[in-house]
GROMACS .gro file of C-alpha atoms in nm:
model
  333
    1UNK     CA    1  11.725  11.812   9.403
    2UNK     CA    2  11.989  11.559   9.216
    3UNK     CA    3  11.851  11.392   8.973
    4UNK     CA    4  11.934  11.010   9.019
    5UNK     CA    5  12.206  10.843   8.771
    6UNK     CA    6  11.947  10.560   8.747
    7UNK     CA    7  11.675  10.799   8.621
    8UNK     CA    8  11.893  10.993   8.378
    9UNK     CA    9  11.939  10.633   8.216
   10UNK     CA   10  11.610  10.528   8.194
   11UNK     CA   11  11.468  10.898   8.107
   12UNK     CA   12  11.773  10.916   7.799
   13UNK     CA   13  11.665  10.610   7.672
   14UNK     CA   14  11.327  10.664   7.662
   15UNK     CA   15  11.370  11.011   7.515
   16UNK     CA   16  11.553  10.855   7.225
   17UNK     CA   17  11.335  10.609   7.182
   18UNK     CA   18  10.993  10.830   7.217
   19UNK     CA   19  11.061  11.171   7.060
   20UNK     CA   20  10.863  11.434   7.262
   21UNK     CA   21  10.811  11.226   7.593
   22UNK     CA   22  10.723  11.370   7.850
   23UNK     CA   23  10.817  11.315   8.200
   24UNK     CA   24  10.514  11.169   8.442
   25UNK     CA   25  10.698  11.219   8.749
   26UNK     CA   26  10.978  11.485   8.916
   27UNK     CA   27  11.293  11.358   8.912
   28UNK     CA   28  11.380  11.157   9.208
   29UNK     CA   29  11.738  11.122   9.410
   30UNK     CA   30  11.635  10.745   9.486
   31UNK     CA   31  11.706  10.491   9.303
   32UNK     CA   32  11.455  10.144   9.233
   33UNK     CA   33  11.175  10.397   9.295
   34UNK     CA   34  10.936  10.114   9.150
   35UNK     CA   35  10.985   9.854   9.468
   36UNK     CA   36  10.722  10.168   9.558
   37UNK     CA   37  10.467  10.052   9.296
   38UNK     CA   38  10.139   9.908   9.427
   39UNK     CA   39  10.114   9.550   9.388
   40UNK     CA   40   9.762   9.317   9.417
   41UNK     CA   41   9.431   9.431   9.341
   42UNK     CA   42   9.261   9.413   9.746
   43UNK     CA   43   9.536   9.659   9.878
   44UNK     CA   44   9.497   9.899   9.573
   45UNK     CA   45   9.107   9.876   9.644
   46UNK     CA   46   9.149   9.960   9.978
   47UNK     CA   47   9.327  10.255   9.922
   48UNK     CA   48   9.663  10.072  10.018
   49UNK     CA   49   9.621  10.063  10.358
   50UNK     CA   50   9.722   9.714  10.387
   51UNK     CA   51   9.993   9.705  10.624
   52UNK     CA   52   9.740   9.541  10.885
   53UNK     CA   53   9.558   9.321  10.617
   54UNK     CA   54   9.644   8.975  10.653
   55UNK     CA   55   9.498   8.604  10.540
   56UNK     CA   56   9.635   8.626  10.192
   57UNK     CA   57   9.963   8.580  10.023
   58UNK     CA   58   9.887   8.977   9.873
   59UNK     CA   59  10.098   9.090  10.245
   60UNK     CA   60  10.407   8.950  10.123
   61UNK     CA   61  10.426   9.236   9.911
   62UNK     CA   62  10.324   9.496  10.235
   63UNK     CA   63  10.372   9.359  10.537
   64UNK     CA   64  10.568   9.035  10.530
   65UNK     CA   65  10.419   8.944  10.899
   66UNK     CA   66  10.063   8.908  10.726
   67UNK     CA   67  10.171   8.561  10.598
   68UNK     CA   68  10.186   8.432  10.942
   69UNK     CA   69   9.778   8.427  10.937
   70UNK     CA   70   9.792   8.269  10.591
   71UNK     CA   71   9.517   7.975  10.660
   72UNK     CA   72   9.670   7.785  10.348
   73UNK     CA   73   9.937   7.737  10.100
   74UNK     CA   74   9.886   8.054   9.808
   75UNK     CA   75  10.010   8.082   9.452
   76UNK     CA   76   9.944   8.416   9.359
   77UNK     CA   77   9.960   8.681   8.983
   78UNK     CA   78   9.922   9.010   9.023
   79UNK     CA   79   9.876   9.205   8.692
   80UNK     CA   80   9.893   9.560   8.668
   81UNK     CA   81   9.859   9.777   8.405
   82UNK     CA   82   9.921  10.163   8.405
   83UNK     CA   83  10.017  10.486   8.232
   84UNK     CA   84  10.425  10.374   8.176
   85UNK     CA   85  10.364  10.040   8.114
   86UNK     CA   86  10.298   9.700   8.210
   87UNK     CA   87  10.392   9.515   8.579
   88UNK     CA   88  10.334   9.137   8.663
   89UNK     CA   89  10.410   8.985   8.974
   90UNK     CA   90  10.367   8.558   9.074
   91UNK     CA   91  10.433   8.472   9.387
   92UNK     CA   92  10.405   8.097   9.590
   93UNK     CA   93  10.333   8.075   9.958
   94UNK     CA   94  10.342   7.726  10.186
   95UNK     CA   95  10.244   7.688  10.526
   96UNK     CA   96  10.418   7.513  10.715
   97UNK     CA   97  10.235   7.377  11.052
   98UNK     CA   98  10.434   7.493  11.392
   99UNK     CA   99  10.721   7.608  11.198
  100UNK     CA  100  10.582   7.968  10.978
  101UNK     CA  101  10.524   8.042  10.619
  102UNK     CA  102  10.753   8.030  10.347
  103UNK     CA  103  10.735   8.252  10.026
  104UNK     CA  104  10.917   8.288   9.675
  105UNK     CA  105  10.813   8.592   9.462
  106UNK     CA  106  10.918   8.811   9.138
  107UNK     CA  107  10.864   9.129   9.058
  108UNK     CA  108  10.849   9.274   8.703
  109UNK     CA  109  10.794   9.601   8.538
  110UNK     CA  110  10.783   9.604   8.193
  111UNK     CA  111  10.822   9.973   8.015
  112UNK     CA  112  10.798   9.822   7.673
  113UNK     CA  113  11.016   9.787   7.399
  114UNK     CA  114  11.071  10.125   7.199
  115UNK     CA  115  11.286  10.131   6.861
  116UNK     CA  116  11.589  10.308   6.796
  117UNK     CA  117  11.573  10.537   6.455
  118UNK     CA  118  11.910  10.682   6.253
  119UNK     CA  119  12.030  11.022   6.416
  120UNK     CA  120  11.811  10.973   6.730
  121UNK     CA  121  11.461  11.172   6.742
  122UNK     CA  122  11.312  11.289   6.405
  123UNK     CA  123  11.531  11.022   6.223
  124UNK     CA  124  11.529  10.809   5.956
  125UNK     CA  125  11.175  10.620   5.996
  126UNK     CA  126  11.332  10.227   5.958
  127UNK     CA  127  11.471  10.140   6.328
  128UNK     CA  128  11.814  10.035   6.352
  129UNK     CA  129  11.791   9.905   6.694
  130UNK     CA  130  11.581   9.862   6.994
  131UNK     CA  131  11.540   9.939   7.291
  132UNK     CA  132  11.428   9.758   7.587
  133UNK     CA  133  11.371   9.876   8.011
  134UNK     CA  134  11.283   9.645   8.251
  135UNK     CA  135  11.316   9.612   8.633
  136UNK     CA  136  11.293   9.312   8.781
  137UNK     CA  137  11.250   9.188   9.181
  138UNK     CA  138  11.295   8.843   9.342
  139UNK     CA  139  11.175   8.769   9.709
  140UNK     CA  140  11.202   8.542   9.965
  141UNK     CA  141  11.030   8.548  10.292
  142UNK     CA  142  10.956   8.369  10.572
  143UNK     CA  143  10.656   8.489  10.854
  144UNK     CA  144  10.586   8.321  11.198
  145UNK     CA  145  10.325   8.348  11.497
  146UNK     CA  146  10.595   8.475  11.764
  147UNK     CA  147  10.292   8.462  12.032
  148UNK     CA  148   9.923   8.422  12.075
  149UNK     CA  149   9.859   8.786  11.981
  150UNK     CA  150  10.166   8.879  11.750
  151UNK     CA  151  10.317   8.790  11.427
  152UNK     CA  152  10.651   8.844  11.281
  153UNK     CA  153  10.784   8.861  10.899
  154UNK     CA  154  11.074   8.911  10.691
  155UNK     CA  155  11.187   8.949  10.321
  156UNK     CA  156  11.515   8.918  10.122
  157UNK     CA  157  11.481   9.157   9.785
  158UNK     CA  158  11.702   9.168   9.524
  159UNK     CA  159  11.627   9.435   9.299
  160UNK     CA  160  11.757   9.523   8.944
  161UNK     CA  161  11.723   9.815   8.697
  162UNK     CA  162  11.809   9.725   8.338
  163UNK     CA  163  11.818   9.934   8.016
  164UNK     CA  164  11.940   9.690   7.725
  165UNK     CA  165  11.996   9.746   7.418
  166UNK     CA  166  12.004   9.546   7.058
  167UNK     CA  167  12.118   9.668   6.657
  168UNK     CA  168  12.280  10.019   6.668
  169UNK     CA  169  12.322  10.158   7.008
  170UNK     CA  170  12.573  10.392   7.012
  171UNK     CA  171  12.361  10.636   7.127
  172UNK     CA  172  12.184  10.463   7.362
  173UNK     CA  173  12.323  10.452   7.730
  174UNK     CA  174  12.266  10.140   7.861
  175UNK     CA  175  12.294  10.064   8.207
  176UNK     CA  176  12.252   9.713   8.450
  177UNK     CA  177  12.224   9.797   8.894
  178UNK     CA  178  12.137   9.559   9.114
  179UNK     CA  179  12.117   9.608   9.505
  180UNK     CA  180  11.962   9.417   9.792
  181UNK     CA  181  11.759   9.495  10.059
  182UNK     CA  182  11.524   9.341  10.351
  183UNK     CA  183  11.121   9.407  10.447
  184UNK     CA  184  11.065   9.385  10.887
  185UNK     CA  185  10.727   9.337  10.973
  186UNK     CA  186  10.445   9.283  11.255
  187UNK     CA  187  10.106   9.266  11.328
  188UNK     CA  188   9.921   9.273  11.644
  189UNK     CA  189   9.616   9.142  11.711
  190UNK     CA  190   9.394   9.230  11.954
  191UNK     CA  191   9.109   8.983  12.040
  192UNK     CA  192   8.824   9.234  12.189
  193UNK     CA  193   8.471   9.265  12.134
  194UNK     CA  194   8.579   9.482  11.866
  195UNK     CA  195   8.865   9.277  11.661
  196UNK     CA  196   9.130   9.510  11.585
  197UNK     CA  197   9.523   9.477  11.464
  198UNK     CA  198   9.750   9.677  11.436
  199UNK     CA  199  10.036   9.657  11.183
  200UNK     CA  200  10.404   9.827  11.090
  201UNK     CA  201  10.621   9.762  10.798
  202UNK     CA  202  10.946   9.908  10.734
  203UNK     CA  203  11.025   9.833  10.368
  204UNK     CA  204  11.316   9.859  10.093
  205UNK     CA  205  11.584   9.898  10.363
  206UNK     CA  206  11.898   9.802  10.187
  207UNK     CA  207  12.233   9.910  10.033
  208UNK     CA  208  12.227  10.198   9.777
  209UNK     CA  209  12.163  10.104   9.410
  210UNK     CA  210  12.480  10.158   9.195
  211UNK     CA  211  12.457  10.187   8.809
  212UNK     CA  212  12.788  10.340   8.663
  213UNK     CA  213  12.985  10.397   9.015
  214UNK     CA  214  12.969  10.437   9.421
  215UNK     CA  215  12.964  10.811   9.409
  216UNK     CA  216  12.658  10.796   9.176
  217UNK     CA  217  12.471  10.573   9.417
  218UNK     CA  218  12.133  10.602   9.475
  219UNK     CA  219  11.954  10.551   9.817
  220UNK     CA  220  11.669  10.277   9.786
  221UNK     CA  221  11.328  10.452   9.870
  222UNK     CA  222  11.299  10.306  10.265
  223UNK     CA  223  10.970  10.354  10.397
  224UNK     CA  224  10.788  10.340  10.720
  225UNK     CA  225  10.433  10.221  10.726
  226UNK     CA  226  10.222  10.230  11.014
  227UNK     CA  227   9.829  10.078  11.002
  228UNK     CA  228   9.523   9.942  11.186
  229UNK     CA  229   9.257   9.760  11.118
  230UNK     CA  230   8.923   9.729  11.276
  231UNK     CA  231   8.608   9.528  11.229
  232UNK     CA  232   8.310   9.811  11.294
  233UNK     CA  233   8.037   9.587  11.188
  234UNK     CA  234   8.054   9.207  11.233
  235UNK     CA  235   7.794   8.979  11.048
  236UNK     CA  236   7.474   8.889  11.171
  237UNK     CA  237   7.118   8.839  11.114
  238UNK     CA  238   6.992   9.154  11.229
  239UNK     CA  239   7.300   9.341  10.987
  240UNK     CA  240   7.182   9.106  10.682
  241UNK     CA  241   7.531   8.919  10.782
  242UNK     CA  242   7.674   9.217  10.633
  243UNK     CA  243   8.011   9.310  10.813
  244UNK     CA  244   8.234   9.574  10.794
  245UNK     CA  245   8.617   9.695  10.789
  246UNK     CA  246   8.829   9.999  10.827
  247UNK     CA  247   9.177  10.024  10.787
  248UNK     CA  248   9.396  10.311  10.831
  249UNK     CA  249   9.758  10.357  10.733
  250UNK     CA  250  10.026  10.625  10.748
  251UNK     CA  251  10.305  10.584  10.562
  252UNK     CA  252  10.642  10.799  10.534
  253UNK     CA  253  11.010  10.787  10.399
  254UNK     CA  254  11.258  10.713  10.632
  255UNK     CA  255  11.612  10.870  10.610
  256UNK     CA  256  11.551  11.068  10.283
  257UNK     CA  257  11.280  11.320  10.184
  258UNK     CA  258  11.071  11.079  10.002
  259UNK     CA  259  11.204  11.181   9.645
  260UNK     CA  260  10.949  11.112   9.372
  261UNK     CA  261  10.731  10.888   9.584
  262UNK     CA  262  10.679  11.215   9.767
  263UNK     CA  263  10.594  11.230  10.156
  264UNK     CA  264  10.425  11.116  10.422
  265UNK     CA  265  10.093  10.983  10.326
  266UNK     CA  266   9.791  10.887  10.496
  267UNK     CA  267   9.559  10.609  10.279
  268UNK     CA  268   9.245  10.472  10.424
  269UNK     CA  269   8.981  10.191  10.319
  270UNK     CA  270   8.639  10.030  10.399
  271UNK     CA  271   8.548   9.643  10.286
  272UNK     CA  272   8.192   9.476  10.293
  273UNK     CA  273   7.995   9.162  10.196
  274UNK     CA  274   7.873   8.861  10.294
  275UNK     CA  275   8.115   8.588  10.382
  276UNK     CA  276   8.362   8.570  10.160
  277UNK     CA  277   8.168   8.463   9.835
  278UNK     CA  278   8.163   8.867   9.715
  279UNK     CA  279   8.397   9.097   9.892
  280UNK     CA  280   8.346   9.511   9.820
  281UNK     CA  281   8.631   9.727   9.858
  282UNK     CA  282   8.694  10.126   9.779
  283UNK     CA  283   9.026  10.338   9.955
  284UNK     CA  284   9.144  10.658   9.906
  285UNK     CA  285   9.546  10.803   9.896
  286UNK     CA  286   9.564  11.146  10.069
  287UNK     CA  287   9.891  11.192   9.900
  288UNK     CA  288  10.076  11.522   9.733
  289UNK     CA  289  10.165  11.374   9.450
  290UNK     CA  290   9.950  11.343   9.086
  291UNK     CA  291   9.827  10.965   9.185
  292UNK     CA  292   9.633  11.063   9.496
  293UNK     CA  293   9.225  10.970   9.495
  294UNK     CA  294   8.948  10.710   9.521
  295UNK     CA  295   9.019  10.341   9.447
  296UNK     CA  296   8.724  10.083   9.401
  297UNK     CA  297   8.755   9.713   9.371
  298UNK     CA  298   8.582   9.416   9.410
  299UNK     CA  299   8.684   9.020   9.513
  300UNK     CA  300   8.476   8.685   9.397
  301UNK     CA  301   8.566   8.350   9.579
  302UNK     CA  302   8.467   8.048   9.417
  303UNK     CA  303   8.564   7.743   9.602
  304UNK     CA  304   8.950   7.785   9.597
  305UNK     CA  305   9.020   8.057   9.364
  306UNK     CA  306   8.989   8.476   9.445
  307UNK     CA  307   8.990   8.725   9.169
  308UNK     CA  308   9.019   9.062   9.282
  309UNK     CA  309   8.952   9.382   9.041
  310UNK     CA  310   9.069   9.703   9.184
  311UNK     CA  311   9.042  10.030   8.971
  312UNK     CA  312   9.251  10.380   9.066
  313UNK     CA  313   9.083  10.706   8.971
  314UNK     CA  314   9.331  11.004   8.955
  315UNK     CA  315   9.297  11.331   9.127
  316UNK     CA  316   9.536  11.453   8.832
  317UNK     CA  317   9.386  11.593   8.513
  318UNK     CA  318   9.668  11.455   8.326
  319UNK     CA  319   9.661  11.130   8.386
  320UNK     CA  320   9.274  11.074   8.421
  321UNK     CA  321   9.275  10.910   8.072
  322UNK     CA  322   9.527  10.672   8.205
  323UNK     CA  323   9.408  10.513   8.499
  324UNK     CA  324   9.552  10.179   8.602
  325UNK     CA  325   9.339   9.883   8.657
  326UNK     CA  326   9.496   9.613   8.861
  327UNK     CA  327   9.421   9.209   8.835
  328UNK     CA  328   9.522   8.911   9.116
  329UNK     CA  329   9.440   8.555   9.099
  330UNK     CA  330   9.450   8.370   9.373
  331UNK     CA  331   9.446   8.001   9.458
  332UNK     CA  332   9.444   7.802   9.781
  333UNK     CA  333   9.626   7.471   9.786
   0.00000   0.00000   0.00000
C-alpha cells in the first residue's frame, strides 16, 4: 500500500525530532486520517456507537442530524488525551425554534512540540530549532426536524494538516494541506412501545487533501456509519426507575479500503441510571486494528452542566500503558 505524502511528512518530522520513534499505526494511503479520531466522552463510553444518539451537542461530531433533538442551546469541550498526544475540541450549538439548530465547532490535535538537535538524531544535545505538528478542524452545521418522525443534518469541514517549523530547519520538511469536505446525516425515530431510532452518517466526504502537489493527493478517509438505538428497559417503580439502552453501529469506509483506520467495524454500547442526575455507560469496538476493546464511562448532571468521563482499555499489549481517557463539559443555555 502507498504510503500517504501527508504521513511521510508528519512521520519525517517526528523521526527527527524523536530519535528511535516508533510508528503506532501502518501507514495509511488517506490523508487527514485524524477527522477519524473519537471525539466526546458519552460516544467513547458507549463504544462509539453514537450515530443514533441524539439530545446533545456531542452528535455534531457523529451524526450531524442528532442536533435536530437538541432540547437547548449547548456550548461544549471535549478533551482528549492519548498515546500521540493531546486533542481539544469546543463547540457552540443554538436552537433555533421552527427554523433547526445551528453549530460552530474546532477541532484540534496537538502532537506536541519536539526540538530539533545539530546533524538530526544522536546530535549535538542543545536544540537548534523546533518542531511543531498540529491539525486543526473548523465546522459548521446546521440540523432540522424534516417530519414528525425524521431528522436531517449537515456539516461544512475544513480540515488542515500542518508541520511548522522554527530556528534551523533545513532538515526538517515542513508541509501546510488543507481540504474541505461535508458530514449527511439522519435519524429516524420510531415512537413504539419500545422507542427505537435508527441513524446513518456518511462522514469526511470531500476533495482529496493536497500537501506538495495533485498527483500526491490523498483521499480523505469517507466513512459510512449505520446505527440503532433502542430503549430495552424504561424507568419505573417496579425497575427501581432504572432504564436501559442499547445501541448498535456498523461502520465502514466508503470508496477506499479503509487505510489505517482499517475496515468495517461493528461497536456496540449499553447506558443506565436514574434520570439523568448519574448516567452509566460501557461500549466495546469489534475492530481489527490495535485500539479495539471495552470502553467505560460515566455522566453527572448538575442543574445545567454534564461532565462525562469515558476511559478506553486496549486489546493491544502495546499500547495498554497508554490508554486514553477522554473529558466533555457540557452546558445548557
Amino acid at each position: 500500500m502507498r504510503r500517504s505524502r501527508c504521513s511521510q511528512l508528519l512521520a519525517a518530522a517526528l523521526a527527527i525530532a524523536r530519535s528511535g520513534l516508533q510508528a503506532q499505526q501502518a501507514p495509511s494511503a488517506e490523508g487527514a486520517t485524524f477527522l477519524l479520531l473519537p471525539v466526546g466522552a458519552r460516544a467513547v463510553a458507549l463504544g462509539q456507537a453514537a450515530v443514533a444518539d441524539a439530545g446533545t451537542a456531542e452528535g455534531l461530531f457523529w451524526n450531524p442530524a442528532a442536533l435536530a433533538s437538541l432540547p437547548r442551546s449547548e456550548f461544549a469541550f471535549h478533551h482528549h488525551t492519548a498515546f500521540f498526544g493531546i486533542t481539544d475540541a469546543a463547540s457552540v450549538s443554538v436552537v433555533a425554534n421552527g427554523v433547526g439548530t445551528f453549530s460552530l465547532a474546532a477541532f484540534i490535535v496537538d502532537y506536541g512540540d519536539f526540538p530539533v538537535t545539530p546533524g538530526g538524531p544522536g546530535g549535538g544535545p542543545q536544540p537548534i530549532g523546533q518542531i511543531t505538528t498540529r491539525n486543526l478542524a473548523l465546522l459548521a452545521s446546521y440540523a432540522t426536524q424534516l417530519s414528525a418522525a425524521v431528522h436531517g443534518g449537515i456539516s461544512y469541514k475544513l480540515a488542515q494538516l500542518r508541520v511548522d517549523c522554527s530556528g534551523e530547519c533545513s532538515t526538517v520538511p515542513t508541509a501546510t494541506g488543507t481540504t474541505h469536505a461535508v458530514d449527511l446525516g439522519v435519524q429516524v425515530i420510531i415512537p413504539a412501545a419500545v422507542p427505537i431510532v435508527f441513524g446513518a452518517a456518511l462522514r469526511n466526504f470531500g476533495f482529496k487533501l493536497q500537501v506538495n502537489n495533485q498527483a500526491q493527493a490523498d483521499p480523505l478517509p469517507t466513512r459510512l456509519q449505520l446505527g440503532v438505538a433502542v430503549v430495552v428497559l424504561r424507568a419505573s417503580p417496579r425497575t427501581g426507575r432504572l432504564d436501559l439502552r442499547l445501541l448498535a453501529d456498523v461502520r465502514g469506509p466508503l470508496g477506499s479500503d479503509g487505510g489505517a483506520g482499517g475496515g468495517q467495524v461493528t461497536l456496540v454500547g449499553l447506558e443506565s441510571g436514574a434520570g439523568e442526575t448519574v448516567r452509566l455507560r460501557a461500549g466495546y469496538a469489534f475492530s481489527e486494528g490495535e485500539t479495539r476493546g471495552p470502553s467505560f464511562g460515566v455522566g453527572i448532571r448538575v442543574g445545567t452542566v454534564v461532565l462525562d468521563l469515558a476511559r478506553v482499555f486496549y486489546a493491544s499489549d502495546a499500547l495498554a500503558e497508554r490508554e486514553p481517557v477522554h473529558l466533555s463539559l457540557r452546558v445548557a443555555f
